[in-house]
Short mmCIF file of C-alpha atoms and ligand atoms in Angstrom, two decimals:
data_model
loop_
_atom_site.label_atom_id
_atom_site.label_comp_id
_atom_site.label_asym_id
_atom_site.label_seq_id
_atom_site.Cartn_x
_atom_site.Cartn_y
_atom_site.Cartn_z
CA UNK P 1 15.52 -4.96 4.95
CA UNK P 2 16.88 -4.18 8.41
CA UNK P 3 14.60 -2.89 11.07
CA UNK P 4 15.41 -1.74 14.57
CA UNK P 5 12.34 -2.16 16.72
CA UNK P 6 12.54 0.14 19.85
CA UNK P 7 10.33 -0.55 22.79
CA UNK P 8 10.06 0.34 26.57
CA UNK P 9 8.31 -2.97 27.29
CA UNK P 10 8.82 -6.49 26.16
CA UNK P 11 6.76 -9.54 26.97
CA UNK P 12 7.37 -11.73 28.96
CA UNK P 13 9.97 -9.79 30.80
CA UNK P 14 8.46 -6.28 31.29
CA UNK P 15 4.82 -5.56 30.50
CA UNK P 16 2.30 -2.97 31.57
CA UNK P 17 -0.09 -3.15 28.69
CA UNK P 18 -0.56 -4.03 24.97
CA UNK P 19 2.81 -2.55 23.95
CA UNK P 20 4.50 -5.31 25.82
CA UNK P 21 2.46 -8.01 24.04
CA UNK P 22 3.14 -6.39 20.59
CA UNK P 23 6.88 -6.24 21.23
CA UNK P 24 6.92 -9.74 22.33
CA UNK P 25 5.18 -11.00 19.16
CA UNK P 26 5.63 -8.71 16.09
CA UNK P 27 9.42 -8.83 15.85
CA UNK P 28 9.29 -12.61 15.70
CA UNK P 29 6.42 -12.61 13.10
CA UNK P 30 8.44 -10.26 10.95
CA UNK P 31 11.58 -12.42 11.19
CA UNK P 32 9.38 -15.44 10.09
CA UNK P 33 8.67 -13.27 7.00
CA UNK P 34 12.44 -12.73 6.37
CA UNK P 35 12.72 -9.28 7.81
CA UNK P 36 16.09 -8.73 9.60
CA UNK P 37 14.67 -7.25 12.86
CA UNK P 38 16.62 -6.41 16.02
CA UNK P 39 15.13 -5.02 19.22
CA UNK P 40 16.42 -2.02 21.31
CA UNK P 41 15.13 -1.95 24.92
CA UNK P 42 16.26 -0.34 28.24
CA UNK P 43 18.35 -2.50 30.47
CA UNK P 44 15.76 -3.10 33.17
CA UNK P 45 16.62 -5.89 35.70
CA UNK P 46 14.36 -8.46 34.07
CA UNK P 47 15.85 -7.72 30.59
CA UNK P 48 19.48 -8.10 31.88
CA UNK P 49 18.69 -11.30 33.68
CA UNK P 50 17.20 -12.83 30.48
CA UNK P 51 19.78 -11.54 27.95
CA UNK P 52 21.30 -14.61 26.42
CA UNK P 53 24.83 -14.50 24.84
CA UNK P 54 25.50 -11.11 26.61
CA UNK P 55 28.39 -9.11 25.06
CA UNK P 56 29.35 -5.48 25.57
CA UNK P 57 29.00 -3.56 22.28
CA UNK P 58 30.29 -0.17 23.36
CA UNK P 59 30.73 1.82 26.61
CA UNK P 60 29.04 5.15 26.25
CA UNK P 61 30.92 8.22 27.55
CA UNK P 62 30.03 11.20 27.53
CA UNK P 63 26.39 10.27 27.32
CA UNK P 64 23.67 12.15 29.19
CA UNK P 65 26.20 12.95 32.10
CA UNK P 66 26.34 9.30 32.86
CA UNK P 67 29.17 7.17 33.96
CA UNK P 68 27.60 3.84 33.80
CA UNK P 69 26.01 3.69 30.31
CA UNK P 70 26.86 1.03 27.74
CA UNK P 71 25.21 -0.90 24.96
CA UNK P 72 25.08 -4.72 25.25
CA UNK P 73 24.01 -7.16 22.58
CA UNK P 74 22.49 -10.71 23.04
CA UNK P 75 19.25 -12.50 22.39
CA UNK P 76 15.84 -11.79 23.99
CA UNK P 77 13.11 -14.17 23.18
CA UNK P 78 15.47 -15.61 20.66
CA UNK P 79 15.66 -12.20 18.81
CA UNK P 80 19.07 -10.46 18.47
CA UNK P 81 18.81 -7.42 20.57
CA UNK P 82 20.53 -4.29 21.83
CA UNK P 83 20.10 -3.42 25.38
CA UNK P 84 20.94 0.14 26.82
CA UNK P 85 22.35 -0.96 30.08
CA UNK P 86 22.53 1.95 32.52
CA UNK P 87 21.68 0.99 36.06
CA UNK P 88 21.21 4.64 37.35
CA UNK P 89 18.32 4.96 34.78
CA UNK P 90 16.79 1.49 34.55
CA UNK P 91 17.60 -0.53 37.75
CA UNK P 92 14.29 0.26 39.39
CA UNK P 93 11.17 -1.68 40.32
CA UNK P 94 8.80 -0.20 37.68
CA UNK P 95 9.56 0.74 33.94
CA UNK P 96 7.80 4.06 34.25
CA UNK P 97 7.21 4.70 37.98
CA UNK P 98 7.16 3.51 41.52
CA UNK P 99 4.71 0.96 43.02
CA UNK P 100 2.15 3.76 43.59
CA UNK P 101 2.26 4.55 39.80
CA UNK P 102 4.03 7.78 40.47
CA UNK P 103 6.20 8.55 37.38
CA UNK P 104 9.96 8.56 37.87
CA UNK P 105 11.01 12.21 38.07
CA UNK P 106 13.82 11.68 35.18
CA UNK P 107 11.46 9.86 32.78
CA UNK P 108 12.34 12.41 30.13
CA UNK P 109 16.09 11.51 30.30
CA UNK P 110 15.56 7.83 30.56
CA UNK P 111 13.58 7.71 27.40
CA UNK P 112 15.45 10.57 25.59
CA UNK P 113 18.65 8.37 26.13
CA UNK P 114 16.82 5.34 24.68
CA UNK P 115 15.74 7.34 21.65
CA UNK P 116 19.35 8.73 21.19
CA UNK P 117 20.89 5.37 21.08
CA UNK P 118 18.40 4.24 18.39
CA UNK P 119 18.99 7.25 16.18
CA UNK P 120 22.70 7.06 16.57
CA UNK P 121 23.03 3.37 15.88
CA UNK P 122 25.35 3.97 12.93
CA UNK P 123 27.83 5.18 15.40
CA UNK P 124 27.80 2.03 17.44
CA UNK P 125 27.39 -0.98 15.13
CA UNK P 126 29.28 -0.73 11.87
CA UNK P 127 28.13 -4.19 10.98
CA UNK P 128 24.37 -3.64 11.19
CA UNK P 129 22.72 -0.48 9.99
CA UNK P 130 19.03 -0.25 10.05
CA UNK P 131 16.98 0.85 7.14
CA UNK P 132 13.88 1.61 9.33
CA UNK P 133 13.68 2.52 12.96
CA UNK P 134 10.23 1.53 14.38
CA UNK P 135 9.55 3.27 17.66
CA UNK P 136 6.54 2.78 19.94
CA UNK P 137 4.60 5.30 22.04
CA UNK P 138 5.80 8.47 23.65
CA UNK P 139 8.90 6.84 25.22
CA UNK P 140 10.23 6.54 21.50
CA UNK P 141 8.91 9.89 20.34
CA UNK P 142 12.24 11.62 20.18
CA UNK P 143 13.71 9.00 17.82
CA UNK P 144 12.39 10.85 14.69
CA UNK P 145 13.39 14.30 16.08
CA UNK P 146 16.95 13.07 16.57
CA UNK P 147 17.07 11.31 13.23
CA UNK P 148 16.05 14.48 11.72
CA UNK P 149 19.16 16.14 12.85
CA UNK P 150 21.12 13.70 10.75
CA UNK P 151 19.73 15.21 7.42
CA UNK P 152 18.94 13.13 4.51
CA UNK P 153 21.30 10.29 4.99
CA UNK P 154 19.48 8.50 7.77
CA UNK P 155 17.13 5.52 8.21
CA UNK P 156 13.44 5.99 7.80
CA UNK P 157 11.22 6.22 10.80
CA UNK P 158 7.96 4.58 11.85
CA UNK P 159 6.14 5.67 14.96
CA UNK P 160 3.41 3.54 16.38
CA UNK P 161 0.65 4.83 18.77
CA UNK P 162 -0.64 2.24 21.22
CA UNK P 163 -2.61 4.78 23.23
CA UNK P 164 -2.62 8.43 22.45
CA UNK P 165 -3.86 9.34 25.84
CA UNK P 166 -0.25 8.86 27.14
CA UNK P 167 1.80 11.61 25.62
CA UNK P 168 5.05 12.16 27.56
CA UNK P 169 4.63 15.80 28.49
CA UNK P 170 7.37 17.65 30.27
CA UNK P 171 8.13 21.31 31.19
CA UNK P 172 10.20 23.34 28.72
CA UNK P 173 12.95 23.54 31.35
CA UNK P 174 14.03 20.07 30.37
CA UNK P 175 14.93 21.25 26.67
CA UNK P 176 18.64 21.77 27.36
CA UNK P 177 18.89 18.18 28.93
CA UNK P 178 17.53 16.26 25.79
CA UNK P 179 20.15 17.78 23.42
CA UNK P 180 17.71 19.15 20.72
CA UNK P 181 18.21 22.68 19.33
CA UNK P 182 15.92 25.35 20.75
CA UNK P 183 14.22 26.11 17.51
CA UNK P 184 12.41 22.69 17.66
CA UNK P 185 10.41 24.11 20.47
CA UNK P 186 7.60 25.52 18.44
CA UNK P 187 4.11 24.55 17.30
CA UNK P 188 5.59 23.06 14.19
CA UNK P 189 8.11 21.01 16.27
CA UNK P 190 7.83 19.39 19.67
CA UNK P 191 5.86 22.01 21.66
CA UNK P 192 2.48 21.03 22.88
CA UNK P 193 0.56 23.80 24.58
CA UNK P 194 3.68 25.15 26.24
CA UNK P 195 5.19 21.83 27.13
CA UNK P 196 7.67 19.44 25.44
CA UNK P 197 5.53 16.55 24.01
CA UNK P 198 7.51 13.37 23.29
CA UNK P 199 4.48 11.79 21.49
CA UNK P 200 3.99 15.09 19.46
CA UNK P 201 7.75 15.00 18.49
CA UNK P 202 7.18 11.46 16.97
CA UNK P 203 4.02 12.33 15.19
CA UNK P 204 5.66 15.47 13.74
CA UNK P 205 8.89 14.00 12.50
CA UNK P 206 8.40 10.30 11.89
CA UNK P 207 8.09 9.28 8.15
CA UNK P 208 5.09 7.12 8.85
CA UNK P 209 2.70 6.92 11.68
CA UNK P 210 0.79 3.80 12.64
CA UNK P 211 -1.74 2.84 15.28
CA UNK P 212 -3.07 -0.53 16.42
CA UNK P 213 -6.46 -0.59 14.43
CA UNK P 214 -7.90 1.02 11.46
CA UNK P 215 -10.83 2.42 13.28
CA UNK P 216 -8.67 4.03 15.90
CA UNK P 217 -6.50 5.52 13.11
CA UNK P 218 -9.54 7.39 12.04
CA UNK P 219 -10.80 8.22 15.43
CA UNK P 220 -7.72 9.94 16.59
CA UNK P 221 -7.90 12.36 13.75
CA UNK P 222 -11.08 13.75 15.35
CA UNK P 223 -11.36 15.94 18.43
CA UNK P 224 -13.22 13.38 20.52
CA UNK P 225 -10.44 10.91 20.61
CA UNK P 226 -7.32 12.85 19.43
CA UNK P 227 -6.28 14.18 22.80
CA UNK P 228 -5.23 17.56 21.24
CA UNK P 229 -3.11 15.80 18.52
CA UNK P 230 -5.94 15.36 16.11
CA UNK P 231 -5.02 18.44 14.07
CA UNK P 232 -1.53 17.32 13.47
CA UNK P 233 -2.77 13.84 12.52
CA UNK P 234 -5.30 15.24 10.12
CA UNK P 235 -2.55 17.32 8.48
CA UNK P 236 -0.51 14.03 8.15
CA UNK P 237 -3.49 11.95 7.35
CA UNK P 238 -1.80 10.22 4.20
CA UNK P 239 0.98 8.98 6.41
CA UNK P 240 -1.28 7.60 9.09
CA UNK P 241 -2.06 3.90 8.84
CA UNK P 242 -4.17 1.39 11.21
CA UNK P 243 -2.87 -2.11 11.56
CA UNK P 244 -4.81 -4.35 13.86
CA UNK P 245 -2.62 -6.20 16.44
CA UNK P 246 -2.54 -9.99 16.35
CA UNK P 247 -2.90 -12.39 19.39
CA UNK P 248 -0.58 -15.08 20.65
CA UNK P 249 -2.30 -18.20 19.08
CA UNK P 250 -0.22 -20.52 21.23
CA UNK P 251 -0.91 -19.08 24.56
CA UNK P 252 -4.60 -18.60 23.59
CA UNK P 253 -5.67 -21.88 22.01
CA UNK P 254 -8.69 -23.72 23.31
CA UNK P 255 -7.18 -27.08 21.93
CA UNK P 256 -4.05 -26.93 24.00
CA UNK P 257 -4.79 -24.50 26.83
CA UNK P 258 -3.45 -26.13 30.08
CA UNK P 259 -5.30 -23.78 32.33
CA UNK P 260 -8.76 -25.05 31.49
CA UNK P 261 -10.67 -28.15 32.51
CA UNK P 262 -11.47 -29.43 29.05
CA UNK P 263 -9.86 -28.57 25.67
CA UNK P 264 -12.10 -28.22 22.76
CA UNK P 265 -12.17 -27.02 19.07
CA UNK P 266 -14.86 -26.03 16.56
CA UNK P 267 -15.54 -29.74 15.98
CA UNK P 268 -15.97 -30.47 19.77
CA UNK P 269 -17.78 -27.29 20.88
CA UNK P 270 -19.96 -29.21 23.08
CA UNK P 271 -17.04 -29.67 25.47
CA UNK P 272 -16.84 -26.02 26.08
CA UNK P 273 -19.87 -26.49 28.45
CA UNK P 274 -17.67 -28.50 30.69
CA UNK P 275 -15.57 -25.42 31.22
CA UNK P 276 -18.60 -23.46 31.92
CA UNK P 277 -19.90 -25.89 34.57
CA UNK P 278 -16.38 -26.04 36.22
CA UNK P 279 -16.39 -22.22 36.25
CA UNK P 280 -19.73 -21.84 37.88
CA UNK P 281 -19.23 -24.63 40.34
CA UNK P 282 -15.69 -23.58 41.28
CA UNK P 283 -16.90 -20.10 42.12
CA UNK P 284 -20.11 -21.33 43.92
CA UNK P 285 -22.48 -19.48 41.45
CA UNK P 286 -25.94 -20.38 40.43
CA UNK P 287 -27.65 -19.51 37.17
CA UNK P 288 -31.12 -19.85 35.69
CA UNK P 289 -31.44 -22.46 32.95
CA UNK P 290 -31.16 -20.88 29.43
CA UNK P 291 -29.27 -17.78 30.46
CA UNK P 292 -25.66 -16.88 29.80
CA UNK P 293 -22.62 -16.53 32.05
CA UNK P 294 -21.11 -13.10 31.28
CA UNK P 295 -17.33 -12.71 31.82
CA UNK P 296 -15.18 -9.49 32.39
CA UNK P 297 -11.36 -9.35 32.24
CA UNK P 298 -10.18 -5.80 32.47
CA UNK P 299 -8.27 -3.04 33.98
CA UNK P 300 -10.99 -1.13 35.94
CA UNK P 301 -10.54 2.39 34.56
CA UNK P 302 -12.84 4.92 32.93
CA UNK P 303 -11.49 4.02 29.40
CA UNK P 304 -12.99 0.49 29.73
CA UNK P 305 -16.58 1.77 30.38
CA UNK P 306 -17.34 -0.67 33.09
CA UNK P 307 -19.02 1.92 35.26
CA UNK P 308 -21.80 1.33 32.71
CA UNK P 309 -21.87 -2.33 33.63
CA UNK P 310 -22.36 -1.81 37.31
CA UNK P 311 -25.61 -0.08 36.46
CA UNK P 312 -26.66 -2.24 33.49
CA UNK P 313 -26.10 -5.69 35.04
CA UNK P 314 -29.11 -5.83 37.49
CA UNK P 315 -31.59 -5.90 34.49
CA UNK P 316 -30.27 -9.38 33.46
CA UNK P 317 -29.37 -10.36 36.99
CA UNK P 318 -33.05 -10.19 37.73
CA UNK P 319 -33.55 -12.67 34.84
CA UNK P 320 -31.12 -15.07 36.42
CA UNK P 321 -27.96 -14.50 34.44
CA UNK P 322 -24.43 -14.73 36.07
CA UNK P 323 -21.29 -12.71 36.07
CA UNK P 324 -17.66 -13.52 36.64
CA UNK P 325 -15.61 -10.30 36.96
CA UNK P 326 -11.75 -10.36 37.05
CA UNK P 327 -10.42 -6.84 37.31
CA UNK P 328 -8.74 -4.21 39.37
CA UNK P 329 -7.62 -0.59 39.18
CA UNK P 330 -9.81 2.41 40.13
CA UNK P 331 -10.65 1.94 43.81
CA UNK P 332 -14.10 3.68 43.58
CA UNK P 333 -15.04 1.38 40.72
CA UNK P 334 -13.78 -1.66 42.57
CA UNK P 335 -16.10 -0.71 45.36
CA UNK P 336 -19.02 -0.51 43.11
CA UNK P 337 -18.43 -3.97 41.76
CA UNK P 338 -18.02 -5.18 45.40
CA UNK P 339 -21.36 -3.78 46.17
CA UNK P 340 -22.90 -5.47 43.17
CA UNK P 341 -21.37 -8.77 44.19
CA UNK P 342 -22.66 -8.36 47.74
CA UNK P 343 -26.16 -7.61 46.48
CA UNK P 344 -26.31 -10.72 44.12
CA UNK P 345 -23.96 -13.14 45.91
CA UNK P 346 -25.22 -16.28 44.15
CA UNK P 347 -24.94 -14.81 40.69
CA UNK P 348 -21.90 -12.37 40.73
CA UNK P 349 -18.32 -13.37 41.42
CA UNK P 350 -15.51 -10.62 41.68
CA UNK P 351 -11.83 -10.93 41.93
CA UNK P 352 -9.59 -7.98 42.01
CA UNK P 353 -6.45 -10.02 41.48
CA UNK P 354 -4.24 -10.08 38.39
CA UNK P 355 -4.58 -13.74 37.56
CA UNK P 356 -3.76 -15.18 34.18
CA UNK P 357 -4.93 -18.65 34.90
CA UNK P 358 -8.27 -17.35 35.97
CA UNK P 359 -8.43 -15.08 32.84
CA UNK P 360 -8.19 -18.36 30.73
CA UNK P 361 -10.85 -20.06 32.78
CA UNK P 362 -13.21 -17.24 32.21
CA UNK P 363 -12.46 -16.93 28.40
CA UNK P 364 -13.29 -20.66 28.12
CA UNK P 365 -16.13 -21.07 30.55
CA UNK P 366 -18.10 -17.86 30.05
CA UNK P 367 -20.73 -17.66 27.27
CA UNK P 368 -19.98 -14.04 26.42
CA UNK P 369 -17.47 -11.38 27.59
CA UNK P 370 -18.29 -7.72 28.03
CA UNK P 371 -15.98 -4.86 26.77
CA UNK P 372 -18.01 -1.65 26.78
CA UNK P 373 -14.92 0.68 26.23
CA UNK P 374 -15.27 4.33 25.74
CA UNK P 375 -12.29 4.09 23.48
CA UNK P 376 -10.06 1.15 22.63
CA UNK P 377 -6.96 1.49 20.48
CA UNK P 378 -6.93 -2.24 19.69
CA UNK P 379 -8.04 -4.48 22.73
CA UNK P 380 -7.05 -8.07 22.99
CA UNK P 381 -9.62 -9.70 25.18
CA UNK P 382 -12.41 -9.72 22.47
CA UNK P 383 -10.03 -11.55 20.14
CA UNK P 384 -9.10 -14.19 22.79
CA UNK P 385 -13.05 -14.67 23.30
CA UNK P 386 -13.63 -15.05 19.62
CA UNK P 387 -10.99 -17.76 19.43
CA UNK P 388 -12.68 -19.63 22.17
CA UNK P 389 -16.06 -19.46 20.76
CA UNK P 390 -17.13 -17.14 23.63
CA UNK P 391 -19.18 -14.25 22.16
CA UNK P 392 -17.86 -10.56 22.79
CA UNK P 393 -20.27 -7.85 23.67
CA UNK P 394 -18.48 -4.48 22.65
CA UNK P 395 -18.97 -0.95 21.99
CA UNK P 396 -18.37 0.04 18.40
CA UNK P 397 -14.99 1.80 18.89
CA UNK P 398 -11.19 1.31 17.89
CA UNK P 399 -10.13 -2.16 17.59
CA UNK P 400 -13.34 -3.56 18.97
CA UNK P 401 -15.12 -2.21 15.88
CA UNK P 402 -12.52 -3.88 13.67
CA UNK P 403 -12.67 -7.30 15.21
CA UNK P 404 -16.17 -8.03 16.25
CA UNK P 405 -18.93 -8.38 13.63
CA UNK P 406 -22.67 -8.08 14.25
CA UNK P 407 -24.20 -8.34 10.77
CA UNK P 408 -26.78 -10.99 10.29
CA UNK P 409 -25.53 -14.31 9.38
CA UNK P 410 -21.89 -13.24 9.59
CA UNK P 411 -22.04 -12.20 13.25
CA UNK P 412 -19.24 -13.21 15.75
CA UNK P 413 -20.56 -11.13 18.70
CA UNK P 414 -22.69 -8.26 19.82
CA UNK P 415 -21.89 -4.52 19.12
CA UNK P 416 -23.64 -1.50 20.29
CA UNK P 417 -23.05 2.23 19.68
CA UNK P 418 -23.63 4.56 22.56
CA UNK P 419 -21.48 4.55 25.78
CA UNK P 420 -24.64 4.65 27.95
CA UNK P 421 -26.24 2.37 30.56
CA UNK P 422 -29.46 1.88 28.56
CA UNK P 423 -27.50 0.86 25.41
CA UNK P 424 -25.50 -1.63 27.36
CA UNK P 425 -28.44 -2.93 29.27
CA UNK P 426 -30.48 -3.33 26.18
CA UNK P 427 -27.55 -5.30 24.58
CA UNK P 428 -27.28 -7.68 27.56
CA UNK P 429 -30.97 -8.44 27.29
CA UNK P 430 -30.49 -9.14 23.53
CA UNK P 431 -27.63 -11.41 24.31
CA UNK P 432 -29.90 -13.42 26.66
CA UNK P 433 -32.61 -13.58 24.07
CA UNK P 434 -30.20 -14.97 21.53
CA UNK P 435 -28.84 -17.47 23.98
CA UNK P 436 -32.31 -19.02 24.39
CA UNK P 437 -32.14 -19.85 20.57
CA UNK P 438 -29.14 -22.29 20.78
CA UNK P 439 -29.17 -22.68 17.00
CA UNK P 440 -28.47 -19.09 16.50
CA UNK P 441 -26.04 -18.87 19.28
CA UNK P 442 -24.08 -21.85 17.86
CA UNK P 443 -24.02 -20.16 14.42
CA UNK P 444 -22.30 -17.05 15.96
CA UNK P 445 -19.88 -19.28 17.73
CA UNK P 446 -19.00 -21.15 14.54
CA UNK P 447 -18.39 -17.86 12.88
CA UNK P 448 -16.20 -16.73 15.68
CA UNK P 449 -14.14 -19.97 15.60
CA UNK P 450 -13.61 -19.37 11.88
CA UNK P 451 -11.82 -15.92 12.43
CA UNK P 452 -8.01 -15.58 12.20
CA UNK P 453 -6.27 -13.10 14.37
CA UNK P 454 -2.71 -14.51 14.04
CA UNK P 455 0.26 -12.12 13.87
CA UNK P 456 1.21 -13.16 10.36
CA UNK P 457 -1.47 -10.94 8.95
CA UNK P 458 -0.37 -7.84 10.74
CA UNK P 459 3.24 -8.63 10.01
CA UNK P 460 2.57 -8.59 6.30
CA UNK P 461 0.82 -5.23 6.58
CA UNK P 462 4.00 -3.76 8.46
CA UNK P 463 6.16 -5.22 5.83
CA UNK P 464 4.22 -3.40 3.01
CA UNK P 465 4.57 -0.15 5.01
CA UNK P 466 8.24 -0.73 5.40
CA UNK P 467 8.71 -1.41 1.67
CA UNK P 468 6.82 1.71 0.88
CA UNK P 469 9.53 3.64 2.76
CA UNK P 470 12.64 1.89 1.56
CA UNK P 471 11.37 1.81 -2.14
P1 LIG O 501 -5.27 -2.79 27.95
O1 LIG O 501 -3.94 -3.04 27.34
O2 LIG O 501 -5.90 -1.58 27.56
O3 LIG O 501 -5.42 -3.12 29.25
P2 LIG O 501 -6.13 -5.08 26.26
O4 LIG O 501 -7.37 -5.76 25.99
O5 LIG O 501 -5.33 -4.76 25.06
O6 LIG O 501 -6.32 -3.95 27.25
O7 LIG O 501 -5.07 -6.14 27.13
C1 LIG O 501 -5.47 -6.48 28.38
C2 LIG O 501 -4.67 -7.66 28.74
O8 LIG O 501 -4.54 -7.86 30.17
C3 LIG O 501 -5.26 -9.08 28.30
O9 LIG O 501 -4.33 -9.88 28.06
C4 LIG O 501 -6.07 -9.38 29.55
O10 LIG O 501 -6.28 -10.80 29.55
C5 LIG O 501 -5.18 -8.94 30.60
N1 LIG O 501 -5.84 -8.60 31.92
C6 LIG O 501 -6.35 -7.54 32.28
N2 LIG O 501 -6.73 -7.50 33.65
C7 LIG O 501 -6.47 -8.75 34.02
C8 LIG O 501 -6.54 -9.52 35.33
N3 LIG O 501 -7.04 -8.93 36.40
N4 LIG O 501 -6.05 -10.74 35.38
C9 LIG O 501 -5.41 -11.34 34.40
N5 LIG O 501 -5.28 -10.86 33.14
C10 LIG O 501 -5.76 -9.51 32.98
#
């Protein structure tokens, strides 16, 4: 089975979120399961610099009125890859926008071009024809629309939603520029409330739709989480599947992690406390005996629900708990956390840096990490925490609901339902109460350390889906 995996991000070269991680790990996990996967990615600078055994496959002309477009082949992360090399589109600082997060004005062309190459691969590589084209997020939304123009004799398509809140919406004036017939601009096609919707195009025409957790797959079929596409997803319900992402078990491994003071495993859980001590001492924090250290590693945006934490934290700070917060984003929210840290300087540490080493230290040194998201397609931090015996405190939504258990003797963390300050604050008090009973706490840690979030489980689910399409 041949699968062309198309992505606008690829860890460790270009990453803005979960898609980058998935693209860096899933193709490899599929290859280990004997699927012939190749990657197609835009020729950003970091991609061109890391493309090994680079060869020119084909110069593209005429193509989107460009004179500098060509397809390269080579290896990325050890995976055979196609790169759409086109400096006038991709030789820029950010993959989607400038340093102020302002979208590039020609994003519709940049990602229509990527999708067009994916759909036309039969014209470019006679030696390798995909059975499946697997696209990701709105940037790949036009792939199924272009494939549809090829009639029946075409590869099957899979469209994965990593976050339905980002839809790639453009004014209808772009239609002539993306080479689709005018009749697709209708409610049964790519029109989304008067605009051209790239995500909608993908969901309308793909053979199968997946998203990154089973619960999010259900949630996006309702109006609270569907961002206006819930009706379409309900109509296509039998083609919508949720497959939980895996985590990189080499980078996130308490037994070998080089960023932490003391490695440990389920058998040497006592050693985890050395990381806790080092974290507190390193940051100059004090804590009341018998109370937990709470960690946060997150983008500070409304999605993550951390505005609730600013108001919920004082309840347990009064008791003597400590917080280590690593996150940046929304400036108003950063200010609120700065004010919290200023009011409780001995117990709250805040860093607004992006610091991967620090993230590892928090995951290993904290007793619990807090992820009170309003919505969460999958989420990774709770899975890292579970792997380190650090108990996640999560809202029951999306991938958080699918990866954290709070159910008597099977519990691996703490789960609450309502996105409110009181629900979070009550849960934090509950965490403190359980922490006092170390036997119960250890039981949850042991349950956590027995979980498996490796990519091989997800890879098998994707293979089953592909097999269903290719017969
Ligand atoms: P999302 O993709 O919505 O931001 P995820 O939980 O899926 O949320 O992934 C977030 C990733 O970014 C995790 O790997 C997390 O460790 C990392 N991260 C977020 N903020 C920071 C930060 N300030 N410093 C280091 N890593 C961070």
